Amino acid sequence: MDSVILVTFKIKGIPIPIKIASTTEPSREQIFKKISDLAKGYDLSGEIQFKKLLKENGHKMYLYEIGDKRCRVLVERLEKIKEFEEIGS
């Protein structure tokens, strides 16, 4: 069955979670690059450090720190979204 990968970045100092939908699961290097880009875009300073990877029910959560700020990246595998049925006019 086809699936969609939903990647959610929750970073202390960024007011809303950043969500990305993809057909492929990102690598750790791709996640690190996106965190780095977000940190630059929101003027967050500090070294980015990987802390831990948690896995449960096919989902993954990567824990990072940007200086003293916590960063969580949730990678969820979801069933492919079905199209809405067209409504006749």
PDB file of N, CA and C in Angstrom:
ATOM      1  N   MET A   1       0.842  -1.189   0.000  1.00  0.00           N
ATOM      2  CA  MET A   1       0.000   0.000   0.000  1.00  0.00           C
ATOM      3  C   MET A   1       0.877   1.238   0.000  1.00  0.00           C
ATOM      4  N   ASP A   2       0.503   2.216  -0.813  1.00  0.00           N
ATOM      5  CA  ASP A   2       1.238   3.469  -0.854  1.00  0.00           C
ATOM      6  C   ASP A   2       1.066   4.215   0.456  1.00  0.00           C
ATOM      7  N   SER A   3       2.080   4.974   0.808  1.00  0.00           N
ATOM      8  CA  SER A   3       1.993   5.748   2.040  1.00  0.00           C
ATOM      9  C   SER A   3       2.607   7.120   1.832  1.00  0.00           C
ATOM     10  N   VAL A   4       2.292   7.998   2.761  1.00  0.00           N
ATOM     11  CA  VAL A   4       2.819   9.352   2.767  1.00  0.00           C
ATOM     12  C   VAL A   4       3.591   9.516   4.067  1.00  0.00           C
ATOM     13  N   ILE A   5       4.731  10.175   3.986  1.00  0.00           N
ATOM     14  CA  ILE A   5       5.541  10.438   5.174  1.00  0.00           C
ATOM     15  C   ILE A   5       5.270  11.877   5.607  1.00  0.00           C
ATOM     16  N   LEU A   6       4.861  12.058   6.865  1.00  0.00           N
ATOM     17  CA  LEU A   6       4.650  13.384   7.426  1.00  0.00           C
ATOM     18  C   LEU A   6       5.769  13.648   8.425  1.00  0.00           C
ATOM     19  N   VAL A   7       6.542  14.707   8.180  1.00  0.00           N
ATOM     20  CA  VAL A   7       7.666  15.060   9.040  1.00  0.00           C
ATOM     21  C   VAL A   7       7.324  16.383   9.727  1.00  0.00           C
ATOM     22  N   THR A   8       7.323  16.363  11.070  1.00  0.00           N
ATOM     23  CA  THR A   8       6.975  17.547  11.849  1.00  0.00           C
ATOM     24  C   THR A   8       8.175  17.984  12.670  1.00  0.00           C
ATOM     25  N   PHE A   9       8.578  19.245  12.494  1.00  0.00           N
ATOM     26  CA  PHE A   9       9.687  19.833  13.236  1.00  0.00           C
ATOM     27  C   PHE A   9       9.108  20.736  14.317  1.00  0.00           C
ATOM     28  N   LYS A  10       9.376  20.425  15.580  1.00  0.00           N
ATOM     29  CA  LYS A  10       8.959  21.272  16.698  1.00  0.00           C
ATOM     30  C   LYS A  10      10.230  21.771  17.371  1.00  0.00           C
ATOM     31  N   ILE A  11      10.467  23.076  17.248  1.00  0.00           N
ATOM     32  CA  ILE A  11      11.707  23.665  17.761  1.00  0.00           C
ATOM     33  C   ILE A  11      11.353  24.785  18.725  1.00  0.00           C
ATOM     34  N   LYS A  12      11.895  24.692  19.925  1.00  0.00           N
ATOM     35  CA  LYS A  12      11.665  25.757  20.903  1.00  0.00           C
ATOM     36  C   LYS A  12      12.246  27.050  20.332  1.00  0.00           C
ATOM     37  N   GLY A  13      11.432  28.100  20.298  1.00  0.00           N
ATOM     38  CA  GLY A  13      11.862  29.352  19.700  1.00  0.00           C
ATOM     39  C   GLY A  13      11.190  29.615  18.360  1.00  0.00           C
ATOM     40  N   ILE A  14      10.572  28.586  17.774  1.00  0.00           N
ATOM     41  CA  ILE A  14       9.776  28.748  16.560  1.00  0.00           C
ATOM     42  C   ILE A  14       8.320  28.545  16.980  1.00  0.00           C
ATOM     43  N   PRO A  15       7.454  29.551  16.761  1.00  0.00           N
ATOM     44  CA  PRO A  15       6.108  29.518  17.341  1.00  0.00           C
ATOM     45  C   PRO A  15       5.194  28.393  16.863  1.00  0.00           C
ATOM     46  N   ILE A  16       5.356  27.922  15.630  1.00  0.00           N
ATOM     47  CA  ILE A  16       4.471  26.865  15.134  1.00  0.00           C
ATOM     48  C   ILE A  16       5.298  25.702  14.606  1.00  0.00           C
ATOM     49  N   PRO A  17       4.756  24.484  14.671  1.00  0.00           N
ATOM     50  CA  PRO A  17       5.472  23.347  14.093  1.00  0.00           C
ATOM     51  C   PRO A  17       5.569  23.488  12.573  1.00  0.00           C
ATOM     52  N   ILE A  18       6.657  23.029  12.009  1.00  0.00           N
ATOM     53  CA  ILE A  18       6.870  23.012  10.561  1.00  0.00           C
ATOM     54  C   ILE A  18       6.553  21.596  10.099  1.00  0.00           C
ATOM     55  N   LYS A  19       5.624  21.448   9.142  1.00  0.00           N
ATOM     56  CA  LYS A  19       5.221  20.125   8.663  1.00  0.00           C
ATOM     57  C   LYS A  19       5.561  19.989   7.186  1.00  0.00           C
ATOM     58  N   ILE A  20       6.109  18.830   6.844  1.00  0.00           N
ATOM     59  CA  ILE A  20       6.470  18.523   5.461  1.00  0.00           C
ATOM     60  C   ILE A  20       5.914  17.140   5.133  1.00  0.00           C
ATOM     61  N   ALA A  21       5.195  17.037   4.013  1.00  0.00           N
ATOM     62  CA  ALA A  21       4.696  15.748   3.539  1.00  0.00           C
ATOM     63  C   ALA A  21       5.564  15.305   2.371  1.00  0.00           C
ATOM     64  N   SER A  22       5.893  14.022   2.343  1.00  0.00           N
ATOM     65  CA  SER A  22       6.770  13.494   1.308  1.00  0.00           C
ATOM     66  C   SER A  22       6.389  12.053   0.986  1.00  0.00           C
ATOM     67  N   THR A  23       6.822  11.587  -0.166  1.00  0.00           N
ATOM     68  CA  THR A  23       6.595  10.183  -0.508  1.00  0.00           C
ATOM     69  C   THR A  23       7.767   9.321  -0.065  1.00  0.00           C
ATOM     70  N   THR A  24       8.880   9.964   0.325  1.00  0.00           N
ATOM     71  CA  THR A  24      10.043   9.216   0.794  1.00  0.00           C
ATOM     72  C   THR A  24      10.437   9.682   2.195  1.00  0.00           C
ATOM     73  N   GLU A  25      10.939   8.755   2.983  1.00  0.00           N
ATOM     74  CA  GLU A  25      11.376   9.084   4.341  1.00  0.00           C
ATOM     75  C   GLU A  25      12.730   9.791   4.294  1.00  0.00           C
ATOM     76  N   PRO A  26      12.873  10.894   5.027  1.00  0.00           N
ATOM     77  CA  PRO A  26      14.146  11.615   4.997  1.00  0.00           C
ATOM     78  C   PRO A  26      15.240  10.863   5.756  1.00  0.00           C
ATOM     79  N   SER A  27      16.472  11.041   5.314  1.00  0.00           N
ATOM     80  CA  SER A  27      17.619  10.470   6.026  1.00  0.00           C
ATOM     81  C   SER A  27      17.968  11.386   7.195  1.00  0.00           C
ATOM     82  N   ARG A  28      18.813  10.911   8.075  1.00  0.00           N
ATOM     83  CA  ARG A  28      19.250  11.738   9.205  1.00  0.00           C
ATOM     84  C   ARG A  28      19.996  12.977   8.714  1.00  0.00           C
ATOM     85  N   GLU A  29      20.739  12.830   7.622  1.00  0.00           N
ATOM     86  CA  GLU A  29      21.459  13.962   7.054  1.00  0.00           C
ATOM     87  C   GLU A  29      20.489  15.016   6.519  1.00  0.00           C
ATOM     88  N   GLN A  30      19.406  14.570   5.875  1.00  0.00           N
ATOM     89  CA  GLN A  30      18.403  15.503   5.364  1.00  0.00           C
ATOM     90  C   GLN A  30      17.689  16.225   6.513  1.00  0.00           C
ATOM     91  N   ILE A  31      17.400  15.504   7.597  1.00  0.00           N
ATOM     92  CA  ILE A  31      16.767  16.114   8.769  1.00  0.00           C
ATOM     93  C   ILE A  31      17.704  17.153   9.370  1.00  0.00           C
ATOM     94  N   PHE A  32      18.981  16.816   9.502  1.00  0.00           N
ATOM     95  CA  PHE A  32      19.961  17.747  10.059  1.00  0.00           C
ATOM     96  C   PHE A  32      20.040  19.019   9.214  1.00  0.00           C
ATOM     97  N   LYS A  33      20.046  18.864   7.882  1.00  0.00           N
ATOM     98  CA  LYS A  33      20.116  20.023   6.985  1.00  0.00           C
ATOM     99  C   LYS A  33      18.895  20.906   7.156  1.00  0.00           C
ATOM    100  N   LYS A  34      17.707  20.317   7.258  1.00  0.00           N
ATOM    101  CA  LYS A  34      16.484  21.104   7.421  1.00  0.00           C
ATOM    102  C   LYS A  34      16.498  21.842   8.760  1.00  0.00           C
ATOM    103  N   ILE A  35      16.952  21.183   9.832  1.00  0.00           N
ATOM    104  CA  ILE A  35      17.057  21.848  11.141  1.00  0.00           C
ATOM    105  C   ILE A  35      18.026  23.020  11.035  1.00  0.00           C
ATOM    106  N   SER A  36      19.145  22.814  10.356  1.00  0.00           N
ATOM    107  CA  SER A  36      20.137  23.860  10.171  1.00  0.00           C
ATOM    108  C   SER A  36      19.540  25.048   9.409  1.00  0.00           C
ATOM    109  N   ASP A  37      18.797  24.765   8.339  1.00  0.00           N
ATOM    110  CA  ASP A  37      18.149  25.823   7.554  1.00  0.00           C
ATOM    111  C   ASP A  37      17.127  26.583   8.403  1.00  0.00           C
ATOM    112  N   LEU A  38      16.333  25.855   9.188  1.00  0.00           N
ATOM    113  CA  LEU A  38      15.334  26.497  10.044  1.00  0.00           C
ATOM    114  C   LEU A  38      16.003  27.359  11.113  1.00  0.00           C
ATOM    115  N   ALA A  39      17.082  26.846  11.702  1.00  0.00           N
ATOM    116  CA  ALA A  39      17.796  27.602  12.741  1.00  0.00           C
ATOM    117  C   ALA A  39      18.322  28.915  12.160  1.00  0.00           C
ATOM    118  N   LYS A  40      18.878  28.864  10.961  1.00  0.00           N
ATOM    119  CA  LYS A  40      19.375  30.087  10.317  1.00  0.00           C
ATOM    120  C   LYS A  40      18.228  31.038  10.008  1.00  0.00           C
ATOM    121  N   GLY A  41      17.124  30.500   9.481  1.00  0.00           N
ATOM    122  CA  GLY A  41      15.980  31.314   9.099  1.00  0.00           C
ATOM    123  C   GLY A  41      15.308  32.012  10.281  1.00  0.00           C
ATOM    124  N   TYR A  42      15.368  31.399  11.450  1.00  0.00           N
ATOM    125  CA  TYR A  42      14.747  31.969  12.649  1.00  0.00           C
ATOM    126  C   TYR A  42      15.782  32.554  13.613  1.00  0.00           C
ATOM    127  N   ASP A  43      16.998  32.744  13.159  1.00  0.00           N
ATOM    128  CA  ASP A  43      18.078  33.326  13.965  1.00  0.00           C
ATOM    129  C   ASP A  43      18.301  32.596  15.290  1.00  0.00           C
ATOM    130  N   LEU A  44      18.284  31.270  15.251  1.00  0.00           N
ATOM    131  CA  LEU A  44      18.580  30.474  16.441  1.00  0.00           C
ATOM    132  C   LEU A  44      20.064  30.141  16.416  1.00  0.00           C
ATOM    133  N   SER A  45      20.748  30.434  17.501  1.00  0.00           N
ATOM    134  CA  SER A  45      22.190  30.191  17.517  1.00  0.00           C
ATOM    135  C   SER A  45      22.517  29.005  18.412  1.00  0.00           C
ATOM    136  N   GLY A  46      23.655  28.411  18.152  1.00  0.00           N
ATOM    137  CA  GLY A  46      24.123  27.276  18.937  1.00  0.00           C
ATOM    138  C   GLY A  46      24.416  26.088  18.054  1.00  0.00           C
ATOM    139  N   GLU A  47      25.206  25.197  18.597  1.00  0.00           N
ATOM    140  CA  GLU A  47      25.579  23.986  17.875  1.00  0.00           C
ATOM    141  C   GLU A  47      24.395  23.023  17.837  1.00  0.00           C
ATOM    142  N   ILE A  48      24.176  22.415  16.679  1.00  0.00           N
ATOM    143  CA  ILE A  48      23.104  21.429  16.526  1.00  0.00           C
ATOM    144  C   ILE A  48      23.673  20.062  16.869  1.00  0.00           C
ATOM    145  N   GLN A  49      23.059  19.402  17.863  1.00  0.00           N
ATOM    146  CA  GLN A  49      23.540  18.089  18.310  1.00  0.00           C
ATOM    147  C   GLN A  49      22.410  17.079  18.301  1.00  0.00           C
ATOM    148  N   PHE A  50      22.674  15.909  17.715  1.00  0.00           N
ATOM    149  CA  PHE A  50      21.735  14.797  17.772  1.00  0.00           C
ATOM    150  C   PHE A  50      21.821  14.176  19.160  1.00  0.00           C
ATOM    151  N   LYS A  51      20.666  13.905  19.777  1.00  0.00           N
ATOM    152  CA  LYS A  51      20.647  13.323  21.118  1.00  0.00           C
ATOM    153  C   LYS A  51      20.136  11.885  21.151  1.00  0.00           C
ATOM    154  N   LYS A  52      18.996  11.629  20.475  1.00  0.00           N
ATOM    155  CA  LYS A  52      18.389  10.308  20.619  1.00  0.00           C
ATOM    156  C   LYS A  52      17.405  10.043  19.487  1.00  0.00           C
ATOM    157  N   LEU A  53      17.219   8.751  19.174  1.00  0.00           N
ATOM    158  CA  LEU A  53      16.207   8.309  18.219  1.00  0.00           C
ATOM    159  C   LEU A  53      15.269   7.358  18.944  1.00  0.00           C
ATOM    160  N   LEU A  54      13.973   7.659  18.897  1.00  0.00           N
ATOM    161  CA  LEU A  54      12.958   6.802  19.500  1.00  0.00           C
ATOM    162  C   LEU A  54      12.103   6.228  18.378  1.00  0.00           C
ATOM    163  N   LYS A  55      11.742   4.937  18.483  1.00  0.00           N
ATOM    164  CA  LYS A  55      10.897   4.281  17.480  1.00  0.00           C
ATOM    165  C   LYS A  55       9.719   3.624  18.178  1.00  0.00           C
ATOM    166  N   GLU A  56       8.524   3.806  17.588  1.00  0.00           N
ATOM    167  CA  GLU A  56       7.330   3.178  18.144  1.00  0.00           C
ATOM    168  C   GLU A  56       6.261   3.079  17.062  1.00  0.00           C
ATOM    169  N   ASN A  57       5.711   1.896  16.872  1.00  0.00           N
ATOM    170  CA  ASN A  57       4.612   1.655  15.928  1.00  0.00           C
ATOM    171  C   ASN A  57       4.887   2.198  14.523  1.00  0.00           C
ATOM    172  N   GLY A  58       6.093   2.043  14.039  1.00  0.00           N
ATOM    173  CA  GLY A  58       6.438   2.498  12.695  1.00  0.00           C
ATOM    174  C   GLY A  58       6.758   3.982  12.596  1.00  0.00           C
ATOM    175  N   HIS A  59       6.616   4.717  13.693  1.00  0.00           N
ATOM    176  CA  HIS A  59       6.943   6.136  13.714  1.00  0.00           C
ATOM    177  C   HIS A  59       8.309   6.321  14.365  1.00  0.00           C
ATOM    178  N   LYS A  60       8.956   7.433  14.031  1.00  0.00           N
ATOM    179  CA  LYS A  60      10.266   7.736  14.615  1.00  0.00           C
ATOM    180  C   LYS A  60      10.250   9.148  15.168  1.00  0.00           C
ATOM    181  N   MET A  61      10.971   9.362  16.264  1.00  0.00           N
ATOM    182  CA  MET A  61      11.152  10.700  16.800  1.00  0.00           C
ATOM    183  C   MET A  61      12.635  10.917  17.029  1.00  0.00           C
ATOM    184  N   TYR A  62      13.168  11.945  16.363  1.00  0.00           N
ATOM    185  CA  TYR A  62      14.560  12.330  16.515  1.00  0.00           C
ATOM    186  C   TYR A  62      14.623  13.495  17.491  1.00  0.00           C
ATOM    187  N   LEU A  63      15.501  13.405  18.474  1.00  0.00           N
ATOM    188  CA  LEU A  63      15.670  14.478  19.441  1.00  0.00           C
ATOM    189  C   LEU A  63      17.017  15.152  19.194  1.00  0.00           C
ATOM    190  N   TYR A  64      16.975  16.483  19.044  1.00  0.00           N
ATOM    191  CA  TYR A  64      18.161  17.290  18.798  1.00  0.00           C
ATOM    192  C   TYR A  64      18.181  18.437  19.797  1.00  0.00           C
ATOM    193  N   GLU A  65      19.308  19.105  19.876  1.00  0.00           N
ATOM    194  CA  GLU A  65      19.418  20.360  20.602  1.00  0.00           C
ATOM    195  C   GLU A  65      20.093  21.368  19.688  1.00  0.00           C
ATOM    196  N   ILE A  66      19.582  22.604  19.725  1.00  0.00           N
ATOM    197  CA  ILE A  66      20.220  23.723  19.030  1.00  0.00           C
ATOM    198  C   ILE A  66      20.673  24.648  20.143  1.00  0.00           C
ATOM    199  N   GLY A  67      21.935  24.571  20.512  1.00  0.00           N
ATOM    200  CA  GLY A  67      22.402  25.289  21.702  1.00  0.00           C
ATOM    201  C   GLY A  67      21.669  24.746  22.916  1.00  0.00           C
ATOM    202  N   ASP A  68      20.888  25.599  23.590  1.00  0.00           N
ATOM    203  CA  ASP A  68      20.124  25.141  24.754  1.00  0.00           C
ATOM    204  C   ASP A  68      18.642  24.926  24.433  1.00  0.00           C
ATOM    205  N   LYS A  69      18.281  24.983  23.139  1.00  0.00           N
ATOM    206  CA  LYS A  69      16.891  24.792  22.736  1.00  0.00           C
ATOM    207  C   LYS A  69      16.660  23.364  22.273  1.00  0.00           C
ATOM    208  N   ARG A  70      15.525  22.797  22.700  1.00  0.00           N
ATOM    209  CA  ARG A  70      15.184  21.440  22.291  1.00  0.00           C
ATOM    210  C   ARG A  70      14.503  21.437  20.929  1.00  0.00           C
ATOM    211  N   CYS A  71      14.741  20.377  20.196  1.00  0.00           N
ATOM    212  CA  CYS A  71      14.148  20.203  18.873  1.00  0.00           C
ATOM    213  C   CYS A  71      13.691  18.755  18.748  1.00  0.00           C
ATOM    214  N   ARG A  72      12.416  18.572  18.383  1.00  0.00           N
ATOM    215  CA  ARG A  72      11.877  17.233  18.160  1.00  0.00           C
ATOM    216  C   ARG A  72      11.441  17.127  16.706  1.00  0.00           C
ATOM    217  N   VAL A  73      11.787  16.015  16.076  1.00  0.00           N
ATOM    218  CA  VAL A  73      11.394  15.771  14.694  1.00  0.00           C
ATOM    219  C   VAL A  73      10.640  14.445  14.674  1.00  0.00           C
ATOM    220  N   LEU A  74       9.343  14.519  14.371  1.00  0.00           N
ATOM    221  CA  LEU A  74       8.500  13.336  14.331  1.00  0.00           C
ATOM    222  C   LEU A  74       8.318  12.916  12.876  1.00  0.00           C
ATOM    223  N   VAL A  75       8.626  11.646  12.583  1.00  0.00           N
ATOM    224  CA  VAL A  75       8.471  11.099  11.235  1.00  0.00           C
ATOM    225  C   VAL A  75       7.382  10.032  11.309  1.00  0.00           C
ATOM    226  N   GLU A  76       6.240  10.318  10.655  1.00  0.00           N
ATOM    227  CA  GLU A  76       5.097   9.413  10.690  1.00  0.00           C
ATOM    228  C   GLU A  76       4.817   8.870   9.296  1.00  0.00           C
ATOM    229  N   ARG A  77       4.534   7.580   9.223  1.00  0.00           N
ATOM    230  CA  ARG A  77       4.147   6.952   7.956  1.00  0.00           C
ATOM    231  C   ARG A  77       2.623   6.814   7.987  1.00  0.00           C
ATOM    232  N   LEU A  78       1.971   7.487   7.045  1.00  0.00           N
ATOM    233  CA  LEU A  78       0.512   7.498   6.986  1.00  0.00           C
ATOM    234  C   LEU A  78       0.035   6.818   5.719  1.00  0.00           C
ATOM    235  N   GLU A  79      -1.194   6.282   5.768  1.00  0.00           N
ATOM    236  CA  GLU A  79      -1.770   5.712   4.555  1.00  0.00           C
ATOM    237  C   GLU A  79      -1.934   6.817   3.525  1.00  0.00           C
ATOM    238  N   LYS A  80      -1.772   6.442   2.278  1.00  0.00           N
ATOM    239  CA  LYS A  80      -1.886   7.436   1.210  1.00  0.00           C
ATOM    240  C   LYS A  80      -3.264   8.085   1.263  1.00  0.00           C
ATOM    241  N   ILE A  81      -3.267   9.389   1.104  1.00  0.00           N
ATOM    242  CA  ILE A  81      -4.511  10.151   1.157  1.00  0.00           C
ATOM    243  C   ILE A  81      -5.342   9.826  -0.075  1.00  0.00           C
ATOM    244  N   LYS A  82      -6.607   9.567   0.154  1.00  0.00           N
ATOM    245  CA  LYS A  82      -7.507   9.279  -0.961  1.00  0.00           C
ATOM    246  C   LYS A  82      -8.116  10.584  -1.448  1.00  0.00           C
ATOM    247  N   GLU A  83      -8.421  10.609  -2.707  1.00  0.00           N
ATOM    248  CA  GLU A  83      -9.022  11.799  -3.305  1.00  0.00           C
ATOM    249  C   GLU A  83     -10.465  11.947  -2.832  1.00  0.00           C
ATOM    250  N   PHE A  84     -10.920  13.188  -2.759  1.00  0.00           N
ATOM    251  CA  PHE A  84     -12.318  13.459  -2.450  1.00  0.00           C
ATOM    252  C   PHE A  84     -13.146  13.079  -3.691  1.00  0.00           C
ATOM    253  N   GLU A  85     -14.343  12.613  -3.443  1.00  0.00           N
ATOM    254  CA  GLU A  85     -15.227  12.310  -4.556  1.00  0.00           C
ATOM    255  C   GLU A  85     -15.763  13.618  -5.125  1.00  0.00           C
ATOM    256  N   GLU A  86     -15.922  13.658  -6.453  1.00  0.00           N
ATOM    257  CA  GLU A  86     -16.473  14.852  -7.079  1.00  0.00           C
ATOM    258  C   GLU A  86     -17.965  14.906  -6.818  1.00  0.00           C
ATOM    259  N   ILE A  87     -18.463  16.108  -6.601  1.00  0.00           N
ATOM    260  CA  ILE A  87     -19.874  16.319  -6.374  1.00  0.00           C
ATOM    261  C   ILE A  87     -20.470  16.835  -7.671  1.00  0.00           C
ATOM    262  N   GLY A  88     -21.491  16.138  -8.158  1.00  0.00           N
ATOM    263  CA  GLY A  88     -22.127  16.542  -9.407  1.00  0.00           C
ATOM    264  C   GLY A  88     -22.818  17.890  -9.266  1.00  0.00           C
ATOM    265  N   SER A  89     -22.832  18.639 -10.358  1.00  0.00           N
ATOM    266  CA  SER A  89     -23.476  19.962 -10.298  1.00  0.00           C
ATOM    267  C   SER A  89     -24.875  19.959 -10.861  1.00  0.00           C
TER     268      SER A  89
END
